mmCIF file of C-alpha atoms (C1' of nucleotides) in Angstrom:
data_model
loop_
_atom_site.group_PDB
_atom_site.id
_atom_site.type_symbol
_atom_site.label_atom_id
_atom_site.label_comp_id
_atom_site.label_asym_id
_atom_site.label_seq_id
_atom_site.Cartn_x
_atom_site.Cartn_y
_atom_site.Cartn_z
ATOM 1 C CA MET A 266 78.852 104.841 108.852
ATOM 2 C CA ASN A 267 77.790 102.025 111.162
ATOM 3 C CA ARG A 268 77.248 98.286 111.250
ATOM 4 C CA GLU A 269 73.716 98.579 109.837
ATOM 5 C CA PHE A 270 75.252 99.890 106.643
ATOM 6 C CA PHE A 271 76.749 96.448 106.076
ATOM 7 C CA ALA A 272 73.734 94.436 107.272
ATOM 8 C CA ARG A 273 71.958 94.770 103.937
ATOM 9 C CA SER A 274 72.032 93.048 100.581
ATOM 10 C CA VAL A 275 75.661 92.745 99.510
ATOM 11 C CA HIS A 276 74.721 94.362 96.214
ATOM 12 C CA GLU A 277 73.424 97.487 97.894
ATOM 13 C CA VAL A 278 76.469 97.601 100.116
ATOM 14 C CA ALA A 279 78.836 97.172 97.166
ATOM 15 C CA ARG A 280 77.121 99.965 95.273
ATOM 16 C CA ASP A 281 76.972 102.290 98.286
ATOM 17 C CA MET A 282 80.615 101.777 99.222
ATOM 18 C CA VAL A 283 81.651 103.472 95.984
ATOM 19 C CA GLY A 284 82.455 107.046 96.944
ATOM 20 C CA CYS A 285 83.148 106.260 100.590
ATOM 21 C CA THR A 286 86.589 106.949 102.019
ATOM 22 C CA LEU A 287 88.662 104.112 103.418
ATOM 23 C CA ALA A 288 91.569 104.979 105.688
ATOM 24 C CA VAL A 289 94.132 102.610 107.142
ATOM 25 C CA GLY A 290 96.524 104.315 109.496
ATOM 26 C CA ALA A 291 97.970 107.371 107.783
ATOM 27 C CA THR A 292 96.845 106.373 104.298
ATOM 28 C CA ALA A 293 93.410 106.854 102.756
ATOM 29 C CA GLY A 294 91.519 106.883 99.501
ATOM 30 C CA ILE A 295 88.064 107.101 97.995
ATOM 31 C CA ILE A 296 86.632 103.757 96.972
ATOM 32 C CA VAL A 297 85.965 103.841 93.223
ATOM 33 C CA GLU A 298 85.485 100.147 92.421
ATOM 34 C CA THR A 299 83.963 97.162 94.249
ATOM 35 C CA GLU A 300 82.633 93.701 93.542
ATOM 36 C CA ALA A 301 79.862 91.748 95.305
ATOM 37 C CA TYR A 302 80.141 88.077 96.268
ATOM 38 C CA ASP A 303 77.350 86.129 97.925
ATOM 39 C CA ALA A 304 76.868 82.558 99.080
ATOM 40 C CA THR A 305 74.722 81.565 96.082
ATOM 41 C CA ASP A 306 77.619 82.579 93.860
ATOM 42 C CA PRO A 307 80.080 79.878 92.711
ATOM 43 C CA ALA A 308 82.890 82.447 92.673
ATOM 44 C CA CYS A 309 82.392 83.253 96.367
ATOM 45 C CA HIS A 310 84.704 81.574 98.855
ATOM 46 C CA ALA A 311 81.672 80.764 101.000
ATOM 47 C CA TYR A 312 79.965 78.834 98.196
ATOM 48 C CA ILE A 313 81.567 75.559 99.257
ATOM 49 C CA GLY A 314 80.336 75.964 102.810
ATOM 50 C CA ARG A 315 82.004 76.990 106.010
ATOM 51 C CA THR A 316 85.743 76.270 106.340
ATOM 52 C CA ALA A 317 88.562 77.620 108.474
ATOM 53 C CA ARG A 318 89.556 79.956 105.692
ATOM 54 C CA ASN A 319 86.167 81.557 105.005
ATOM 55 C CA GLU A 320 84.824 81.556 108.544
ATOM 56 C CA VAL A 321 84.880 85.346 108.765
ATOM 57 C CA LEU A 322 82.374 85.544 105.906
ATOM 58 C CA PHE A 323 79.738 83.830 108.046
ATOM 59 C CA GLY A 324 80.197 86.186 110.967
ATOM 60 C CA PRO A 325 78.808 89.657 111.656
ATOM 61 C CA PRO A 326 78.885 92.401 109.011
ATOM 62 C CA GLY A 327 81.383 95.240 109.026
ATOM 63 C CA ILE A 328 84.382 92.964 109.455
ATOM 64 C CA ALA A 329 87.434 92.731 107.183
ATOM 65 C CA TYR A 330 87.882 89.487 105.264
ATOM 66 C CA VAL A 331 91.466 89.381 104.009
ATOM 67 C CA TYR A 332 92.888 86.446 102.114
ATOM 68 C CA LEU A 333 95.939 85.650 100.031
ATOM 69 C CA SER A 334 95.520 85.544 96.275
ATOM 70 C CA TYR A 335 97.980 83.745 94.019
ATOM 71 C CA GLY A 336 100.275 83.316 96.975
ATOM 72 C CA ILE A 337 101.297 86.939 96.680
ATOM 73 C CA HIS A 338 98.537 89.482 97.133
ATOM 74 C CA SER A 339 96.329 90.185 100.118
ATOM 75 C CA LEU A 340 92.807 91.068 98.998
ATOM 76 C CA LEU A 341 90.525 93.146 101.213
ATOM 77 C CA ASN A 342 86.782 92.551 101.545
ATOM 78 C CA ALA A 343 84.044 93.983 103.757
ATOM 79 C CA VAL A 344 81.728 91.321 105.192
ATOM 80 C CA ALA A 345 78.118 92.198 104.399
ATOM 81 C CA GLU A 346 74.596 90.972 105.169
ATOM 82 C CA PRO A 347 73.389 89.866 108.621
ATOM 83 C CA GLU A 348 75.360 87.298 110.578
ATOM 84 C CA GLY A 349 74.924 83.829 109.142
ATOM 85 C CA SER A 350 74.506 85.091 105.594
ATOM 86 C CA ALA A 351 77.946 84.772 104.021
ATOM 87 C CA ALA A 352 78.651 87.633 101.628
ATOM 88 C CA ALA A 353 81.346 90.216 101.090
ATOM 89 C CA VAL A 354 82.355 93.231 99.042
ATOM 90 C CA LEU A 355 85.792 93.097 97.426
ATOM 91 C CA ILE A 356 87.442 96.508 97.368
ATOM 92 C CA ARG A 357 89.149 96.713 93.984
ATOM 93 C CA ALA A 358 90.407 100.282 93.564
ATOM 94 C CA LEU A 359 90.848 103.573 95.387
ATOM 95 C CA GLU A 360 91.492 107.151 94.442
ATOM 96 C CA PRO A 361 94.394 108.007 96.781
ATOM 97 C CA THR A 362 93.810 111.027 98.995
ATOM 98 C CA GLU A 363 96.103 110.805 102.030
ATOM 99 C CA GLY A 364 99.532 109.390 102.773
ATOM 100 C CA ILE A 365 100.432 109.325 99.118
ATOM 101 C CA GLU A 366 104.183 109.410 99.703
ATOM 102 C CA LEU A 367 103.863 106.513 102.139
ATOM 103 C CA MET A 368 101.910 104.617 99.506
ATOM 104 C CA ARG A 369 104.677 105.313 97.020
ATOM 105 C CA GLU A 370 107.263 103.992 99.450
ATOM 106 C CA ARG A 371 105.289 100.814 99.984
ATOM 107 C CA ARG A 372 104.683 100.297 96.265
ATOM 108 C CA GLY A 373 107.667 102.117 94.801
ATOM 109 C CA HIS A 374 109.962 99.147 94.512
ATOM 110 C CA LYS A 375 107.712 97.847 91.763
ATOM 111 C CA ALA A 376 108.404 100.912 89.656
ATOM 112 C CA ARG A 377 111.966 100.129 88.600
ATOM 113 C CA THR A 378 111.435 100.134 84.874
ATOM 114 C CA LEU A 379 108.466 102.442 84.502
ATOM 115 C CA ASP A 380 110.555 105.469 83.627
ATOM 116 C CA SER A 381 113.766 107.139 84.656
ATOM 117 C CA SER A 382 112.198 108.574 87.786
ATOM 118 C CA THR A 383 111.062 105.141 89.074
ATOM 119 C CA ARG A 384 108.105 106.945 90.539
ATOM 120 C CA LEU A 385 104.573 105.595 90.400
ATOM 121 C CA THR A 386 101.883 107.930 89.150
ATOM 122 C CA LEU A 387 98.860 108.581 91.320
ATOM 123 C CA ASN A 388 96.606 106.155 89.508
ATOM 124 C CA GLN A 389 99.127 103.341 89.683
ATOM 125 C CA LEU A 390 99.079 103.269 93.481
ATOM 126 C CA CYS A 391 95.688 101.698 94.242
ATOM 127 C CA SER A 392 94.237 100.665 90.863
ATOM 128 C CA GLY A 393 93.749 97.015 91.737
ATOM 129 C CA PRO A 394 92.826 94.886 94.749
ATOM 130 C CA GLY A 395 96.395 93.672 95.331
ATOM 131 C CA LYS A 396 97.855 97.118 94.791
ATOM 132 C CA LEU A 397 95.670 98.935 97.269
ATOM 133 C CA THR A 398 96.344 96.481 100.079
ATOM 134 C CA GLU A 399 100.052 96.943 99.539
ATOM 135 C CA ALA A 400 99.682 100.733 99.447
ATOM 136 C CA LEU A 401 97.556 100.776 102.611
ATOM 137 C CA GLY A 402 99.620 98.201 104.464
ATOM 138 C CA VAL A 403 96.779 95.678 104.744
ATOM 139 C CA GLY A 404 97.928 92.114 105.308
ATOM 140 C CA LEU A 405 96.523 88.786 106.456
ATOM 141 C CA ASP A 406 96.961 89.891 110.047
ATOM 142 C CA LEU A 407 93.896 92.111 109.577
ATOM 143 C CA ASN A 408 91.623 89.255 108.592
ATOM 144 C CA GLY A 409 88.691 89.347 111.012
ATOM 145 C CA ALA A 410 89.429 92.891 112.159
ATOM 146 C CA GLU A 411 86.687 95.415 112.744
ATOM 147 C CA LEU A 412 86.328 97.803 109.791
ATOM 148 C CA LEU A 413 84.736 100.468 111.971
ATOM 149 C CA ALA A 414 87.691 100.690 114.361
ATOM 150 C CA PRO A 415 91.404 101.452 114.049
ATOM 151 C CA PRO A 416 93.508 100.923 112.084
ATOM 152 C CA PHE A 417 90.559 101.099 109.711
ATOM 153 C CA GLU A 418 88.353 104.123 109.313
ATOM 154 C CA LEU A 419 85.449 104.133 106.904
ATOM 155 C CA SER A 420 83.677 107.404 106.178
ATOM 156 C CA ASP A 421 80.358 108.085 104.515
ATOM 157 C CA ARG A 422 80.277 109.112 100.914
ATOM 158 C CA ASP A 423 81.113 112.752 100.427
ATOM 159 C CA PRO A 424 78.014 114.784 99.428
ATOM 160 C CA ALA A 425 79.791 115.596 96.176
ATOM 161 C CA TRP A 426 79.389 111.924 95.292
ATOM 162 C CA ASP A 427 75.660 111.717 96.022
ATOM 163 C CA ASP A 428 74.699 112.128 92.388
ATOM 164 C CA ALA A 429 77.745 110.344 90.997
ATOM 165 C CA GLU A 430 76.946 107.744 88.392
ATOM 166 C CA ILE A 431 77.719 104.169 89.435
ATOM 167 C CA VAL A 432 78.015 101.695 86.591
ATOM 168 C CA THR A 433 77.921 97.906 86.801
ATOM 169 C CA GLY A 434 79.559 95.222 84.725
ATOM 170 C CA PRO A 435 81.050 91.726 84.865
ATOM 171 C CA ARG A 436 83.548 90.955 87.602
ATOM 172 C CA ILE A 437 87.219 90.644 86.802
ATOM 173 C CA GLY A 438 89.710 87.827 87.063
ATOM 174 C CA ILE A 439 87.331 84.991 87.915
ATOM 175 C CA THR A 440 86.389 81.872 85.974
ATOM 176 C CA LYS A 441 83.204 80.889 87.800
ATOM 177 C CA ALA A 442 80.019 82.919 87.293
ATOM 178 C CA ALA A 443 82.054 85.451 85.353
ATOM 179 C CA GLU A 444 78.941 86.712 83.591
ATOM 180 C CA LEU A 445 77.248 88.128 86.680
ATOM 181 C CA PRO A 446 77.305 91.947 86.513
ATOM 182 C CA TRP A 447 78.354 92.403 90.108
ATOM 183 C CA ARG A 448 81.174 94.871 89.654
ATOM 184 C CA TYR A 449 80.445 98.468 90.679
ATOM 185 C CA CYS A 450 82.492 101.436 89.442
ATOM 186 C CA ALA A 451 82.443 105.178 89.701
ATOM 187 C CA ALA A 452 81.661 106.135 86.118
ATOM 188 C CA GLY A 453 84.516 107.930 84.420
ATOM 189 C CA SER A 454 87.000 107.549 87.268
ATOM 190 C CA ARG A 455 90.560 107.219 86.075
ATOM 191 C CA PHE A 456 91.482 105.308 89.233
ATOM 192 C CA VAL A 457 89.596 102.071 88.512
ATOM 193 C CA SER A 458 91.522 98.886 87.802
ATOM 194 C CA ARG A 459 90.137 98.626 84.312
ATOM 195 C CA PRO A 460 87.972 101.028 82.306
ATOM 196 C CA TRP A 461 84.276 100.276 82.369
ATOM 197 C CA PRO A 462 82.138 100.479 80.428
ATOM 198 C CA ALA A 463 84.236 100.229 77.304
ATOM 199 C CA ALA A 464 82.713 103.452 76.075
ATOM 200 C CA ALA A 465 82.857 105.437 79.291
ATOM 201 C CA PRO A 466 80.279 108.158 79.844
ATOM 202 C CA ALA A 467 81.480 111.722 79.650
ATOM 203 C CA GLU A 468 83.627 112.702 82.598
ATOM 204 C CA ARG A 469 81.654 114.457 85.314
ATOM 205 C CA ALA A 470 82.729 117.859 86.432
ATOM 206 C CA ALA A 471 85.388 117.488 89.112
ATOM 207 C "C1'" DG B 89 99.793 98.574 72.716
ATOM 208 C "C1'" DC B 90 98.966 93.576 73.383
ATOM 209 C "C1'" DC B 91 99.810 89.121 75.133
ATOM 210 C "C1'" DA B 92 102.073 85.200 77.423
ATOM 211 C "C1'" DG B 93 104.383 83.669 81.260
ATOM 212 C "C1'" DG B 94 106.233 83.598 85.923
ATOM 213 C "C1'" DA B 95 106.155 84.527 90.907
ATOM 214 C "C1'" DT B 96 104.514 82.139 95.284
ATOM 215 C "C1'" DC B 97 101.737 79.900 99.107
ATOM 216 C "C1'" DG B 98 97.473 78.903 101.817
ATOM 217 C "C1'" DT B 99 93.694 76.035 101.195
ATOM 218 C "C1'" DC B 100 91.241 72.126 99.856
ATOM 219 C "C1'" DT B 101 90.984 67.306 97.323
ATOM 220 C "C1'" DG C 132 99.166 68.052 94.121
ATOM 221 C "C1'" DA C 133 96.334 71.571 91.880
ATOM 222 C "C1'" DC C 134 94.504 75.902 91.826
ATOM 223 C "C1'" DG C 135 93.535 80.801 92.199
ATOM 224 C "C1'" DA C 136 88.554 87.397 93.373
ATOM 225 C "C1'" DT C 137 96.709 89.406 90.833
ATOM 226 C "C1'" DC C 138 100.587 92.012 89.313
ATOM 227 C "C1'" DC C 139 104.687 92.832 86.739
ATOM 228 C "C1'" DT C 140 107.827 92.056 82.990
ATOM 229 C "C1'" DG C 141 109.717 91.012 78.582
ATOM 230 C "C1'" DG C 142 109.026 90.121 73.787
ATOM 231 C "C1'" DC C 143 107.028 91.419 69.738
ATOM 232 C "C1'" DG C 144 104.659 94.584 66.504
#
DNA sequence: GCCAGGATCGTCT
DNA sequence: GACGATCCTGGCG
């Protein structure tokens, strides 16, 4: 994994990030869902042109773009395409692999009424862009940080994922350009934020 | 199980 | 002063 990986079409990067492992400090997970945003796209923060908020999007690839959504959630993106081309990949869901108890501690207070154990199940930890940043401890302070250096660590897709099926569909939670099929998911993963496609292909052997 | 509503704040008009 | 690339909860069936 290197900077060249990100200096390509944001759609290729979004697709190829599925199956890669993202670590932040002692926590890590396999990326199972992403979305692509580019500057020709009304839903992209860079669409309106360069501002103080979206400046990171116009910079070099391989950098974290973190912003606050709904005043509550930090959302994590990877800046893609060569410098000057503003595009990013939103990381929407992870399959947790390391630091799971730490993730539970960070997210556990939201589990009050789930059941008597008040304990989040594995696929409740990172199954959404706001959830995974909370589980990994990613906040606005990491906006502009290098994704290829601590506390981040991004690893190539495990060979077991090389023939994994990646499915695409409409992006989630946006009002502008909602019809563009720029969401990328690991087919059949139970860790995605929402099932896609509606009739999921048969589960691949684990 | 589904849906409506509230939380909460940085950014831009 | 309005608006989100969201998440959780409570009410109802």
